[in-house]
Structures are given as structure tokens and as C-alpha cells.
Coordinates of C-alpha atoms (C1' of nucleotides) in Angstrom, one line a residue:
Chain A
M1 CA 216.1 -74.7 31.7
T2 CA 219.1 -72.7 30.9
A3 CA 220.0 -69.3 32.1
D4 CA 219.8 -67.7 28.7
D5 CA 216.7 -65.8 29.6
R6 CA 218.6 -64.1 32.4
Q7 CA 221.9 -62.5 31.7
P8 CA 224.2 -62.1 33.3
V9 CA 223.9 -65.0 35.7
R10 CA 224.6 -63.8 39.2
I11 CA 224.7 -66.3 42.0
R12 CA 225.3 -65.6 45.7
Y13 CA 226.4 -67.7 48.6
A14 CA 225.0 -66.1 51.7
P15 CA 226.2 -67.7 54.9
S16 CA 225.7 -66.5 58.4
P17 CA 229.0 -65.7 60.1
T18 CA 228.6 -68.3 62.9
G19 CA 232.1 -69.8 62.9
P20 CA 234.4 -72.0 60.7
Q21 CA 233.2 -72.8 57.2
H22 CA 231.3 -76.1 57.1
I23 CA 231.7 -78.5 54.1
G24 CA 227.9 -78.6 53.7
G25 CA 227.9 -74.9 52.9
I26 CA 230.7 -75.4 50.5
R27 CA 228.7 -78.1 48.7
S28 CA 225.8 -75.7 48.2
A29 CA 228.1 -72.8 47.2
L30 CA 229.9 -75.1 44.8
F31 CA 226.8 -75.9 42.8
G32 CA 226.0 -72.2 42.5
W33 CA 229.6 -71.4 41.7
L34 CA 229.8 -74.0 38.9
F35 CA 226.6 -72.7 37.4
A36 CA 227.8 -69.1 37.5
R37 CA 231.1 -70.1 35.9
R38 CA 229.4 -72.2 33.3
H39 CA 227.4 -69.2 32.2
G40 CA 230.2 -66.7 32.5
G41 CA 228.4 -65.0 35.3
Q42 CA 229.4 -63.7 38.7
F43 CA 229.6 -65.3 42.1
I44 CA 228.9 -63.2 45.1
L45 CA 229.6 -63.7 48.8
R46 CA 227.1 -62.0 51.0
I47 CA 227.3 -62.2 54.8
E48 CA 224.0 -62.6 56.5
D49 CA 224.6 -61.3 60.0
T50 CA 221.2 -60.2 61.0
D51 CA 221.2 -62.4 64.1
Q52 CA 223.6 -60.6 66.2
K53 CA 223.5 -63.2 68.9
R54 CA 224.8 -65.9 66.6
S55 CA 227.6 -63.8 65.0
V56 CA 231.1 -65.0 65.7
P57 CA 234.0 -62.6 65.2
G58 CA 236.5 -63.8 62.6
S59 CA 233.9 -65.9 60.7
I60 CA 234.2 -63.8 57.5
E61 CA 237.9 -64.4 57.3
M62 CA 237.4 -68.1 57.9
I63 CA 234.8 -68.3 55.1
Q64 CA 237.0 -66.4 52.7
D65 CA 240.0 -68.5 53.6
A66 CA 238.0 -71.6 52.8
F67 CA 237.1 -70.4 49.4
D68 CA 240.7 -69.3 48.7
W69 CA 242.0 -72.7 49.7
L70 CA 239.5 -74.5 47.4
G71 CA 240.2 -72.1 44.6
M72 CA 236.6 -71.0 44.2
D73 CA 237.1 -67.4 43.2
I74 CA 234.6 -64.8 44.4
D75 CA 233.7 -61.8 42.2
E76 CA 232.0 -59.6 44.7
G77 CA 232.0 -59.7 48.5
P78 CA 233.3 -58.1 51.7
R79 CA 236.9 -58.5 50.7
Q80 CA 236.6 -57.9 46.9
G81 CA 234.0 -55.2 47.1
G82 CA 231.8 -54.6 44.1
P83 CA 229.1 -52.3 42.6
Y84 CA 226.3 -53.5 44.8
G85 CA 227.9 -53.4 48.2
P86 CA 228.1 -53.4 51.1
Y87 CA 228.1 -57.1 51.2
I88 CA 227.4 -57.4 54.9
Q89 CA 223.8 -57.2 55.9
S90 CA 224.4 -55.4 59.1
Q91 CA 225.7 -52.5 57.0
R92 CA 222.5 -52.3 55.0
L93 CA 220.0 -51.9 57.7
E94 CA 218.2 -48.8 56.4
L95 CA 217.5 -50.5 53.2
Y96 CA 215.5 -53.3 54.9
Q97 CA 213.8 -50.8 57.2
T98 CA 212.7 -48.7 54.3
W99 CA 211.2 -51.6 52.4
A100 CA 209.5 -53.1 55.5
H101 CA 207.8 -49.8 56.2
W102 CA 206.9 -49.5 52.5
L103 CA 205.1 -52.8 52.8
V104 CA 203.2 -51.5 55.8
E105 CA 202.1 -48.4 54.0
K106 CA 201.0 -50.6 51.1
G107 CA 198.9 -52.7 53.4
Q108 CA 201.0 -55.8 52.7
A109 CA 202.5 -55.9 56.2
Y110 CA 201.7 -54.7 59.6
K111 CA 203.1 -53.7 62.9
C112 CA 202.7 -56.4 65.6
F113 CA 202.9 -55.4 69.2
A114 CA 202.7 -58.8 70.7
T115 CA 205.0 -59.2 73.7
A116 CA 207.3 -62.1 74.4
E117 CA 204.8 -63.4 77.0
E118 CA 201.9 -63.2 74.5
L119 CA 203.9 -65.2 72.0
A120 CA 204.9 -67.8 74.6
Q121 CA 201.3 -68.3 75.5
M122 CA 200.2 -68.7 71.9
R123 CA 203.1 -71.2 71.4
E124 CA 201.9 -73.2 74.3
A125 CA 198.4 -73.2 73.0
G126 CA 199.9 -74.9 70.0
S127 CA 198.8 -73.1 67.0
G128 CA 201.5 -70.4 66.6
Y129 CA 200.9 -66.7 66.1
D130 CA 197.2 -66.0 65.9
R131 CA 197.5 -62.8 63.8
R132 CA 195.9 -60.8 66.6
Y133 CA 197.5 -57.5 65.4
R134 CA 196.9 -58.1 61.7
D135 CA 193.8 -55.9 61.6
L136 CA 194.5 -53.6 64.4
D137 CA 192.9 -50.2 63.8
P138 CA 195.4 -47.5 62.8
A139 CA 194.5 -45.3 65.8
T140 CA 195.3 -48.0 68.3
A141 CA 198.5 -48.8 66.5
K142 CA 199.6 -45.2 66.6
R143 CA 198.8 -45.0 70.3
L144 CA 200.8 -48.1 71.2
E145 CA 203.7 -46.8 69.1
S146 CA 203.7 -43.4 70.7
Q147 CA 203.7 -45.1 74.1
G148 CA 207.0 -46.6 73.1
Q149 CA 205.7 -50.1 72.8
D150 CA 208.0 -52.4 70.9
Y151 CA 206.8 -53.9 67.6
V152 CA 207.9 -56.1 64.8
I153 CA 206.7 -55.9 61.2
R154 CA 204.9 -59.0 60.0
F155 CA 204.0 -60.0 56.5
K156 CA 200.3 -60.3 55.6
M157 CA 200.2 -63.8 54.2
P158 CA 197.1 -64.5 52.1
L159 CA 194.7 -66.6 54.2
T160 CA 193.4 -68.8 51.5
G161 CA 194.4 -70.1 48.1
K162 CA 197.5 -71.8 47.0
T163 CA 201.0 -70.6 46.0
S164 CA 203.2 -72.5 43.6
G165 CA 206.6 -71.9 42.4
Y166 CA 209.1 -73.5 40.0
D167 CA 212.1 -75.1 41.4
M168 CA 214.8 -75.9 38.9
I169 CA 215.6 -79.2 40.5
R170 CA 212.2 -80.5 41.3
G171 CA 209.8 -78.6 39.1
E172 CA 206.5 -77.1 40.2
V173 CA 205.9 -77.1 44.0
T174 CA 202.6 -76.1 45.5
F175 CA 201.6 -75.1 49.0
D176 CA 198.4 -74.1 50.8
N177 CA 198.6 -70.5 51.9
E178 CA 196.7 -71.2 55.1
Q179 CA 199.7 -73.2 56.3
L180 CA 201.9 -70.2 56.4
Q181 CA 202.1 -67.8 59.2
D182 CA 202.4 -64.0 59.2
T183 CA 206.1 -64.2 59.3
V184 CA 208.2 -61.5 61.0
L185 CA 210.0 -59.3 58.4
L186 CA 211.6 -56.7 60.7
K187 CA 212.5 -57.5 64.3
S188 CA 211.9 -55.1 67.2
D189 CA 215.7 -54.3 67.3
G190 CA 215.4 -52.9 63.7
F191 CA 217.2 -55.8 62.1
P192 CA 215.5 -57.7 59.4
T193 CA 214.9 -61.4 59.4
Y194 CA 216.3 -63.6 56.7
H195 CA 213.0 -63.6 54.8
L196 CA 213.0 -59.9 54.2
A197 CA 216.8 -59.3 54.0
H198 CA 217.6 -61.9 51.4
I199 CA 214.9 -60.7 49.1
V200 CA 215.8 -57.0 49.4
D201 CA 219.4 -57.9 48.8
D202 CA 218.9 -60.4 46.0
H203 CA 216.8 -57.8 44.2
H204 CA 219.3 -55.0 44.7
M205 CA 222.3 -57.2 43.9
K206 CA 220.6 -58.4 40.7
I207 CA 220.8 -62.0 41.7
S208 CA 219.5 -64.1 38.8
H209 CA 219.2 -67.5 40.5
I210 CA 218.7 -68.2 44.1
T211 CA 220.6 -71.4 45.0
R212 CA 220.1 -72.5 48.5
A213 CA 219.7 -75.6 50.6
V214 CA 216.5 -77.5 50.6
E215 CA 215.6 -76.6 54.1
W216 CA 214.3 -73.3 52.6
L217 CA 211.7 -75.0 50.5
P218 CA 209.0 -74.7 53.1
S219 CA 209.3 -71.0 53.1
F220 CA 209.5 -70.8 49.3
P221 CA 205.8 -69.7 49.0
L222 CA 206.3 -67.0 51.7
H223 CA 209.2 -65.6 49.7
L224 CA 207.3 -65.7 46.5
K225 CA 204.5 -63.7 48.1
I226 CA 207.0 -61.2 49.4
W227 CA 208.6 -60.8 46.0
E228 CA 205.1 -60.1 44.6
A229 CA 204.2 -57.7 47.3
L230 CA 207.4 -55.7 46.6
G231 CA 206.5 -55.8 43.0
W232 CA 209.9 -57.0 41.9
E233 CA 210.8 -59.5 39.2
K234 CA 211.5 -62.9 40.7
P235 CA 214.8 -64.7 40.1
H236 CA 214.9 -68.4 39.4
F237 CA 215.1 -70.8 42.3
A238 CA 217.0 -74.0 42.9
H239 CA 216.7 -75.7 46.3
L240 CA 219.8 -77.9 46.6
P241 CA 219.8 -81.3 48.3
V242 CA 221.8 -81.5 51.5
L243 CA 224.4 -83.9 52.9
L244 CA 223.3 -86.4 55.5
N245 CA 225.4 -88.2 58.0
P246 CA 227.4 -91.2 56.6
N247 CA 224.7 -93.6 57.8
G248 CA 222.1 -91.5 56.0
K249 CA 220.4 -90.4 59.3
G250 CA 220.2 -86.7 60.0
K251 CA 221.8 -83.6 58.4
L252 CA 225.5 -83.4 58.3
S253 CA 225.3 -79.7 59.0
K254 CA 224.3 -80.4 62.5
R255 CA 227.8 -81.8 63.2
K256 CA 229.9 -78.9 64.4
E257 CA 233.2 -80.6 64.1
R258 CA 235.1 -83.8 63.0
F259 CA 233.6 -86.9 64.4
A260 CA 234.0 -90.7 64.2
A261 CA 231.7 -92.7 62.0
A262 CA 230.3 -96.0 63.0
D263 CA 233.2 -97.9 61.4
G264 CA 235.6 -95.7 63.4
T265 CA 236.8 -93.6 60.5
S266 CA 237.3 -90.0 61.2
V267 CA 234.9 -87.7 59.4
P268 CA 236.0 -84.1 58.8
V269 CA 233.2 -81.5 58.3
L270 CA 234.9 -78.2 58.6
V271 CA 237.1 -77.0 55.7
H272 CA 240.1 -76.5 58.0
E273 CA 239.7 -80.1 59.1
F274 CA 240.1 -81.2 55.5
I275 CA 243.3 -79.2 55.3
D276 CA 244.6 -80.6 58.6
A277 CA 243.7 -84.2 57.5
G278 CA 245.9 -83.8 54.4
Y279 CA 243.3 -83.7 51.7
L280 CA 243.9 -81.8 48.4
P281 CA 241.5 -79.0 47.4
A282 CA 241.1 -80.5 43.9
A283 CA 240.2 -83.8 45.4
V284 CA 237.7 -82.3 47.8
L285 CA 236.1 -80.3 45.0
N286 CA 235.9 -83.4 42.8
F287 CA 234.4 -85.4 45.6
L288 CA 231.8 -82.8 46.4
T289 CA 230.8 -82.4 42.7
N290 CA 230.2 -86.1 42.4
I291 CA 227.5 -86.0 45.1
G292 CA 224.1 -85.2 43.6
W293 CA 225.6 -84.6 40.2
N294 CA 227.8 -86.6 37.9
F295 CA 230.1 -85.9 35.1
G296 CA 228.9 -88.5 32.7
D297 CA 230.8 -90.9 30.6
D298 CA 231.3 -93.1 33.7
R299 CA 234.1 -90.8 34.8
E300 CA 234.6 -90.1 38.5
V301 CA 237.9 -88.2 38.2
F302 CA 237.7 -84.8 36.5
S303 CA 238.9 -81.3 36.8
L304 CA 237.0 -78.3 38.0
S305 CA 237.2 -76.8 34.5
E306 CA 235.8 -79.9 33.0
A307 CA 233.0 -79.9 35.4
I308 CA 232.2 -76.2 34.6
E309 CA 231.8 -77.2 31.0
R310 CA 229.0 -79.7 31.8
F311 CA 227.4 -78.5 35.0
D312 CA 223.7 -77.7 35.1
L313 CA 221.5 -77.1 38.1
T314 CA 218.6 -78.9 36.4
D315 CA 220.8 -82.1 36.4
V316 CA 221.2 -82.1 40.1
N317 CA 219.7 -85.1 41.9
P318 CA 216.9 -83.9 44.2
A319 CA 217.5 -86.5 46.9
N320 CA 219.7 -85.8 49.9
S321 CA 222.8 -87.9 50.1
A322 CA 224.7 -89.8 52.8
Y323 CA 228.2 -88.4 53.0
P324 CA 230.4 -90.9 51.1
I325 CA 233.6 -90.0 52.9
A326 CA 235.4 -93.2 51.9
K327 CA 235.4 -92.1 48.4
L328 CA 237.2 -88.9 49.2
H329 CA 240.0 -91.0 50.6
W330 CA 240.3 -92.9 47.4
L331 CA 240.0 -89.8 45.2
N332 CA 242.6 -88.0 47.3
G333 CA 245.0 -90.9 46.6
Q334 CA 244.3 -90.6 42.9
Y335 CA 245.2 -86.9 43.0
I336 CA 248.3 -87.5 44.9
Q337 CA 249.3 -90.3 42.6
S338 CA 249.0 -88.1 39.5
A339 CA 250.4 -84.9 41.0
D340 CA 253.6 -83.3 39.7
V341 CA 256.6 -84.2 41.8
D342 CA 257.6 -80.7 42.6
H343 CA 254.1 -79.6 43.4
L344 CA 253.6 -82.6 45.8
A345 CA 257.0 -82.0 47.4
G346 CA 255.9 -78.5 48.1
L347 CA 252.7 -79.8 49.8
L348 CA 254.5 -82.4 51.8
K349 CA 257.2 -80.2 53.1
P350 CA 255.1 -78.2 55.6
V351 CA 253.4 -81.4 56.7
L352 CA 256.8 -82.9 57.6
Q353 CA 257.9 -79.7 59.2
S354 CA 254.9 -79.3 61.4
A355 CA 255.6 -82.9 62.6
G356 CA 259.0 -81.6 63.7
Y357 CA 261.2 -82.8 60.8
E358 CA 264.0 -80.8 59.2
V359 CA 263.3 -81.1 55.5
D360 CA 266.0 -81.2 52.9
D361 CA 264.5 -80.2 49.6
A362 CA 266.8 -82.4 47.5
R363 CA 266.1 -85.4 49.6
L364 CA 262.4 -84.8 49.6
R365 CA 262.4 -84.6 45.8
R366 CA 264.0 -88.0 45.6
V367 CA 261.6 -89.5 48.2
V368 CA 258.4 -88.2 46.6
P369 CA 258.4 -90.5 43.5
I370 CA 258.6 -93.7 45.6
L371 CA 255.9 -92.4 47.9
Q372 CA 253.4 -91.0 45.6
V373 CA 251.5 -94.2 44.8
R374 CA 251.1 -95.1 48.5
L375 CA 249.8 -91.9 50.0
K376 CA 246.1 -91.4 50.5
T377 CA 246.5 -88.2 52.4
L378 CA 249.4 -85.8 52.7
N379 CA 249.7 -86.8 56.4
D380 CA 250.5 -90.4 55.5
V381 CA 254.0 -89.2 54.7
I382 CA 254.8 -89.1 58.4
A383 CA 254.3 -92.7 59.1
M384 CA 255.5 -93.9 55.7
A385 CA 258.6 -91.8 55.2
G386 CA 259.3 -89.7 58.2
F387 CA 262.4 -91.7 58.9
F388 CA 264.1 -90.2 55.9
F389 CA 264.0 -86.9 57.6
D390 CA 264.9 -87.9 61.1
E391 CA 268.4 -87.2 62.5
W392 CA 270.2 -90.1 60.9
D393 CA 272.7 -90.2 63.7
C394 CA 269.9 -90.9 66.1
F395 CA 268.7 -94.0 64.2
A396 CA 268.5 -97.0 66.5
A397 CA 268.2 -100.6 65.6
P398 CA 264.5 -101.8 65.6
P399 CA 263.2 -104.3 68.0
T400 CA 263.2 -107.9 67.1
E401 CA 259.5 -108.1 66.4
I402 CA 260.1 -105.8 63.5
L403 CA 263.4 -107.2 62.5
F404 CA 262.5 -110.9 62.4
Q405 CA 260.7 -112.0 59.2
K406 CA 258.6 -115.1 58.7
K407 CA 260.2 -118.2 60.0
M408 CA 263.3 -116.4 61.0
D409 CA 265.1 -116.2 64.4
G410 CA 268.0 -114.1 65.6
R411 CA 270.6 -116.4 64.0
A412 CA 269.0 -116.4 60.6
T413 CA 268.4 -112.7 60.7
K414 CA 272.0 -112.1 61.7
Q415 CA 273.2 -114.4 58.9
V416 CA 271.3 -112.4 56.3
L417 CA 272.5 -109.1 57.7
E418 CA 276.1 -110.2 57.8
A419 CA 276.0 -111.4 54.3
S420 CA 274.5 -108.2 53.1
I421 CA 277.2 -105.9 54.3
P422 CA 280.0 -107.2 52.0
L423 CA 277.6 -107.4 49.2
I424 CA 276.6 -103.8 49.4
E425 CA 280.3 -102.8 49.7
S426 CA 281.0 -104.7 46.5
L427 CA 278.4 -102.9 44.5
A428 CA 279.9 -100.2 42.3
D429 CA 276.5 -99.3 41.1
F430 CA 274.1 -98.7 44.0
G431 CA 271.1 -98.1 41.9
H432 CA 268.0 -100.0 43.1
E433 CA 267.8 -102.2 40.1
R434 CA 271.4 -103.4 40.6
Q435 CA 270.7 -104.0 44.3
Y436 CA 267.6 -106.0 43.5
A437 CA 269.5 -108.3 41.2
A438 CA 272.4 -108.7 43.6
F439 CA 270.1 -109.5 46.6
K440 CA 268.1 -111.9 44.6
D441 CA 271.3 -113.8 43.9
L442 CA 272.3 -113.6 47.6
A443 CA 268.9 -115.0 48.7
K444 CA 269.4 -117.9 46.4
K445 CA 272.9 -118.5 47.6
I446 CA 272.2 -118.5 51.3
G447 CA 268.9 -120.4 50.9
Y448 CA 266.3 -117.9 52.0
K449 CA 263.3 -116.6 50.2
N450 CA 263.4 -113.2 48.5
G451 CA 260.8 -111.9 50.9
Q452 CA 262.8 -113.0 53.9
V453 CA 266.0 -111.3 52.8
F454 CA 264.3 -108.1 51.5
G455 CA 262.1 -107.9 54.5
T456 CA 265.0 -108.2 56.9
L457 CA 266.8 -105.4 55.0
R458 CA 263.7 -103.2 55.0
A459 CA 263.3 -103.5 58.8
A460 CA 267.0 -103.0 59.5
V461 CA 267.3 -99.9 57.3
T462 CA 263.9 -98.2 57.9
G463 CA 262.9 -99.5 61.3
Q464 CA 259.5 -100.2 59.9
R465 CA 257.6 -103.2 58.6
V466 CA 255.8 -101.0 56.0
S467 CA 257.9 -98.6 54.0
P468 CA 258.6 -97.5 50.5
P469 CA 260.5 -100.1 48.4
T470 CA 263.6 -101.3 50.2
F471 CA 266.2 -100.8 47.4
E472 CA 264.9 -97.4 46.4
T473 CA 265.1 -96.5 50.0
M474 CA 268.7 -97.7 50.4
E475 CA 269.6 -95.9 47.2
I476 CA 268.4 -92.6 48.8
L477 CA 270.0 -93.3 52.2
G478 CA 273.2 -94.1 50.4
K479 CA 275.7 -96.9 50.7
A480 CA 277.4 -95.8 53.9
E481 CA 274.2 -95.1 55.8
S482 CA 272.6 -98.3 54.7
I483 CA 275.6 -100.3 55.9
R484 CA 275.7 -98.4 59.1
R485 CA 272.1 -99.3 59.9
I486 CA 272.6 -102.9 59.0
K487 CA 275.5 -103.1 61.3
L488 CA 273.5 -101.5 64.0
A489 CA 270.8 -104.2 63.6
C490 CA 273.4 -106.8 63.5
D491 CA 275.0 -105.6 66.8
S492 CA 271.6 -105.5 68.4
L493 CA 271.3 -109.2 68.0
E494 CA 274.4 -110.2 70.0
Chain B
rG1 C1' 200.7 -83.5 65.0
rG2 C1' 200.4 -80.4 60.3
rC3 C1' 202.8 -79.1 55.7
rC4 C1' 206.7 -79.8 52.0
rC5 C1' 210.5 -82.7 49.7
rC6 C1' 212.9 -87.4 48.7
rU7 C1' 213.3 -93.1 47.7
rU8 C1' 218.1 -97.8 42.0
rC9 C1' 223.8 -102.4 44.8
rG10 C1' 226.3 -101.0 52.2
rU11 C1' 227.5 -95.9 50.0
rC12 C1' 227.9 -92.1 45.7
rU13 C1' 225.5 -92.6 41.2
rA14 C1' 223.8 -93.9 35.4
rG15 C1' 218.9 -94.5 33.8
rC16 C1' 214.4 -89.0 31.6
rG17 C1' 208.6 -96.0 28.4
rG18 C1' 211.3 -100.5 24.8
rC19 C1' 219.1 -99.8 24.1
rC20 C1' 218.1 -103.0 31.4
rU21 C1' 219.2 -110.7 31.7
rA22 C1' 219.8 -102.4 35.4
rG23 C1' 225.8 -99.6 33.7
rG24 C1' 230.0 -97.0 36.5
rA25 C1' 232.6 -95.8 41.1
rU26 C1' 233.7 -96.7 46.1
rG27 C1' 233.9 -100.3 49.9
rC28 C1' 234.2 -105.7 50.6
rC29 C1' 236.1 -110.7 48.8
rA30 C1' 239.2 -113.8 45.5
rC31 C1' 243.0 -114.4 42.1
rC32 C1' 247.2 -112.3 39.2
rC33 C1' 251.6 -109.2 39.5
rU34 C1' 255.0 -108.5 43.5
rU35 C1' 260.7 -107.0 48.1
rU36 C1' 256.4 -105.1 52.7
rC37 C1' 252.5 -101.6 52.0
rA38 C1' 250.3 -99.6 48.0
rA39 C1' 249.4 -99.1 43.0
rG40 C1' 247.9 -101.9 38.7
rG41 C1' 245.2 -106.1 36.3
rU42 C1' 241.2 -109.8 36.3
rG43 C1' 236.9 -111.8 38.4
rG44 C1' 232.9 -112.1 42.3
rA45 C1' 228.9 -111.0 45.8
rG46 C1' 225.7 -106.7 45.8
rA47 C1' 219.9 -102.5 44.1
rC48 C1' 215.0 -100.7 41.0
rA49 C1' 211.2 -99.8 49.2
rC50 C1' 206.1 -102.1 48.9
rG51 C1' 201.1 -102.3 46.8
rG52 C1' 197.9 -100.8 43.1
rG53 C1' 197.0 -98.6 38.5
rU54 C1' 198.1 -96.4 33.1
rU55 C1' 200.4 -98.9 28.8
rC56 C1' 201.4 -103.7 23.7
rG57 C1' 205.5 -102.7 27.2
rA58 C1' 207.5 -99.3 33.7
rG59 C1' 213.4 -98.7 37.3
rU60 C1' 211.3 -94.8 34.1
rC61 C1' 204.2 -92.0 34.2
rC62 C1' 199.9 -91.7 38.2
rC63 C1' 197.8 -93.0 43.1
rG64 C1' 198.4 -95.1 47.9
rU65 C1' 201.5 -97.2 51.9
rA66 C1' 206.0 -97.4 54.3
rG67 C1' 210.7 -95.3 55.3
rG68 C1' 214.0 -91.1 55.3
rG69 C1' 214.9 -85.8 55.4
rG70 C1' 213.2 -80.8 56.3
rC71 C1' 210.1 -76.8 58.0
rU72 C1' 206.6 -75.4 61.7
rA73 C1' 211.4 -68.8 66.1
rC74 C1' 211.6 -61.4 66.8
rC75 C1' 217.8 -68.5 63.8
rA76 C1' 219.5 -68.6 59.3

RNA sequence: GGCCCCUUCGUCUAGCGGCCUAGGAUGCCACCCUUUCAAGGUGGAGACACGGGUUCGAGUCCCGUAGGGGCUACCA
């Protein structure tokens, strides 16, 4: 099915403002967003804050910031405004109340005066709400109301028959009406429940396709009946599969923050955690798009705009997926590898700075190319190349366990280092290729393997066993600094 | 418990009755390249949950079983 029968395509992401933006919500939003963009439609952000108890101040900003970081532009919402606002449900209360009472007048819903105690008793009895106020005579209802008795408005669900609806991802889905309860539409505090609010809003905001997580599938028939009772034309529906924990057990959305997987890897779940971990937005988007949907042509790496050209909700895999976090690590490396040097330098700079380094732009620009192929996340730059940005004056000779290479002791190490100094001094051209050739000759001359000589130099000059290529590194450090460090190492061996 | 959804390599997936001796990716292993680590190259192990049908023919359609996920609130 295409959206051609419903123009324009209007999709909304409708989170509750309960805290930082979770990656699971982004995945659902992304599929809707891709669909909207594919069809030249609009993407709307609507805040569903009808549960006051759960609302967390600042959530809206966090949600918007997350979309900004990812580059998923929003056409209408609390920040951007739009012709169908306000886009925050708590500012639309009268609308829901009006329609709830309209349904009561039409006999499609009713006031229920059950107290919390009554409800608790019924719950203990095990069968849920028993519809005891469904057929209350109007006189009694009026009396209770005039006595100031609190009530909710419940939907009159058909007691028999079946309801089926079409889901774009799974096709026809059928339910027995008797399974459904007389769900609350309007709470006693005057706030609507999700069931009423989203329908009223989706209708008034002219939403063409309702895209939402699969946990809404059980209430799909209820919603269909409410749409019918309201007499409104129904949108299309797509119930999106959800992300499961990496081991495939349990919903990922239950994790409220970063956690350690069974193999010890750290698993981010909040958008700001992806930022903190040094992932690139393009990689995260590519990663998410590859779960439950695939680009085709056996391609795993593709841009957002390429995905937009091909995406269709009907192609989404209906099965939930374990969260393949290891793939993000790889994908992020791919994106870093192919990133533009200046762009990457711009991303690396704040990472270095927040780790306490003073960053010289020119030096960073020289370091990035030799780093690019070995970074998986932006944060890897600290361990791999932080030494470039340390105070050089503070550089100290590394301990012997780093300095000594295979089958080498202090004497051998010293021999190599001492031989290196005059060699470096003699090089008019200090480019890494020239160094490579010169040190290869040196190794041969003094009877050591290339790896031993090169490794010794690496350790002496970087203080690390793992680093960017030795000669490229020395080239950037410069002749004088390289020699100074080698001498330092040499002296430490006396 | 009841209802609904789902089920291809460890994981993400391709597959919409014959193109499948099941393809790609990741992860893992080996080898090559090699100044470490990567990257890159080559190769390897690795799956149609099970049982019945339907059909000339089933990973692909149907039923059942098992397993997984979800819903069952005056939460969304």
C-alpha cells in the first residue's frame, strides 16, 4: 500500500514527556519520519502529557534536542508551531472534554461513578471493571453528579461481535469485542486518557497514518470503535516492531539508562548517551534504519536521503529485534573513516577539550588523517592520540614494560635508542617515508627486526604500546621533540 | 490465566512456491598485507523452531505445538 490515497501524508511522533529521549522512541519516530519524507509529507511532534504524575519538566527540550542532533527535522510541534496547534495535550483539554461529553450524549459513552475502592475490589475479584454504571438510569446519574460525586467517562464497547482492522505491516488483525473493557476516556480530573486524546488530536491534526509501537496493537480495536463512534474518517495504521534487549529478552524501552550487556559491552539507550559515547548521528540513524528494514542491494551503509528514496512502511519486518549494538560500533567506524578531515577535526576537538586537553587546530588537522582509520568512536581519540595534545614539556619516559619490545632488555633497548638519535639528526627530510626507509636500514645494520626497532621508537616517543603509526607520529612531533623524547627514554635506562 | 502479535546463521537481515546445494552484514576464527593497533584482502565455521497438511514442488501457503514479545490502569 502506498500513501497515494491520502495526501498529504502527515505523521506524528507523540511521546510522553517523561524524561530523556530513549532510542526506542527514536526508532519508531524514524520509521514514521522516513515515510513522511518519502511522500513529501509533514512530520509532527505532539507532546502527550495527559498523565500529570509522570510528566518531567524539561522533557520537551530534551526530546527536541535529540531530534536536532539526529537531523530529523520536525515540521510542526511545540517549538515550531503550526496550523493545528497547540501541540501539547494539556493545552487542549476543552477539546477532549467536548468530545467525551458528545459521546455520552450520543449514547456511545457513559459516566461511571465507581470509586477507587470499588475498582480495587473488582480487580481483586479478577475480572476487571464489571460495567456496573454502563446502564445506570439517567435520573440516578444526575443525582450522583449533583451530589458532587466524581466520575469518569467510559466508552461503551460492543459486547459481542468482532472488530478487525488493517495494519500496514501485518495485514488484517481481528479481535473479539468481548475481550475489551469499557475503557476510560476522560478521567475524573478532567484529563483525557491516551485512548481519547490521540484520536481527537489525530483527527484534528489531519494525521494520515498512525505509526506507533506494537504494544498498542491490543487496543487497536478499541480505537477503531472510538473512531467509528466519533464518525470520523480513520487514518491508516502501522504498528511498529520494537527493540528488545541485546539477548532478545524483554523490551529495551524498559531500560532507563545505559547498561552493561552480558559480554560486558556498554549499551547506550538514551540519545544523550550516544552523544557522550562518541557516536555520530549519521551512524546512529543508519544503524536504526537497518533494524526491521533494509536498504536492499546487500548494502548496509547508506545515507538518510538514500533511505528516504526507498523506505516503505509495508516493507518493515513485523518481528521485534534484539538490539544489535555491536553493529553500531562497526558502522560508526565506517562513518569516521570516510568523514571529511575538517569535519572530523571539528567533532574531535570538543571531545579532547572536555578531557582537559588544549587543542591546537593545526596540529589536530595533521593528526586526524593518521587516526581516522582506527577510531570506532570519537572518544577513542583520547586513548589513541591524547598524547599529541598533552603539555609536551611534561612528557615523561614510559616504564620499561612499555618500552621493552619482544626479546629485548635494557641494553638492547638503549642500543636502539642511542643509534636512533644521530640517524634522526642526519635526516634532512623528516617525512615519514624517508624515516621508514632510514630506520629499516638501521634495523638491518644493528641486527634487530623492524618490529623491534619501530616498536621501541613508538614506545619512547608516544609512551604507548598502541598508537598511530610511529613515523607519521614523529613527523608531527617534529625532529627536536622526537629526539628529546628518545633521549628521555635513554636516560631512564641508566 | 485470557487475548493479540512474532519465529531464517550468536545477532541484524535477504527471501513474497521452483532463481536456495538459503544470499549479505556484524561478531568469531584462520591466512595475507604490515612498524603496534586498526583498516584492507582472502577463506572458514554458522540458520529456514518442531510436527502435520496443501502442492508436481514449501524457508516461502494453511493448521497445530513449542518458544519469544506485548496487552489485560482514572500510564502512555
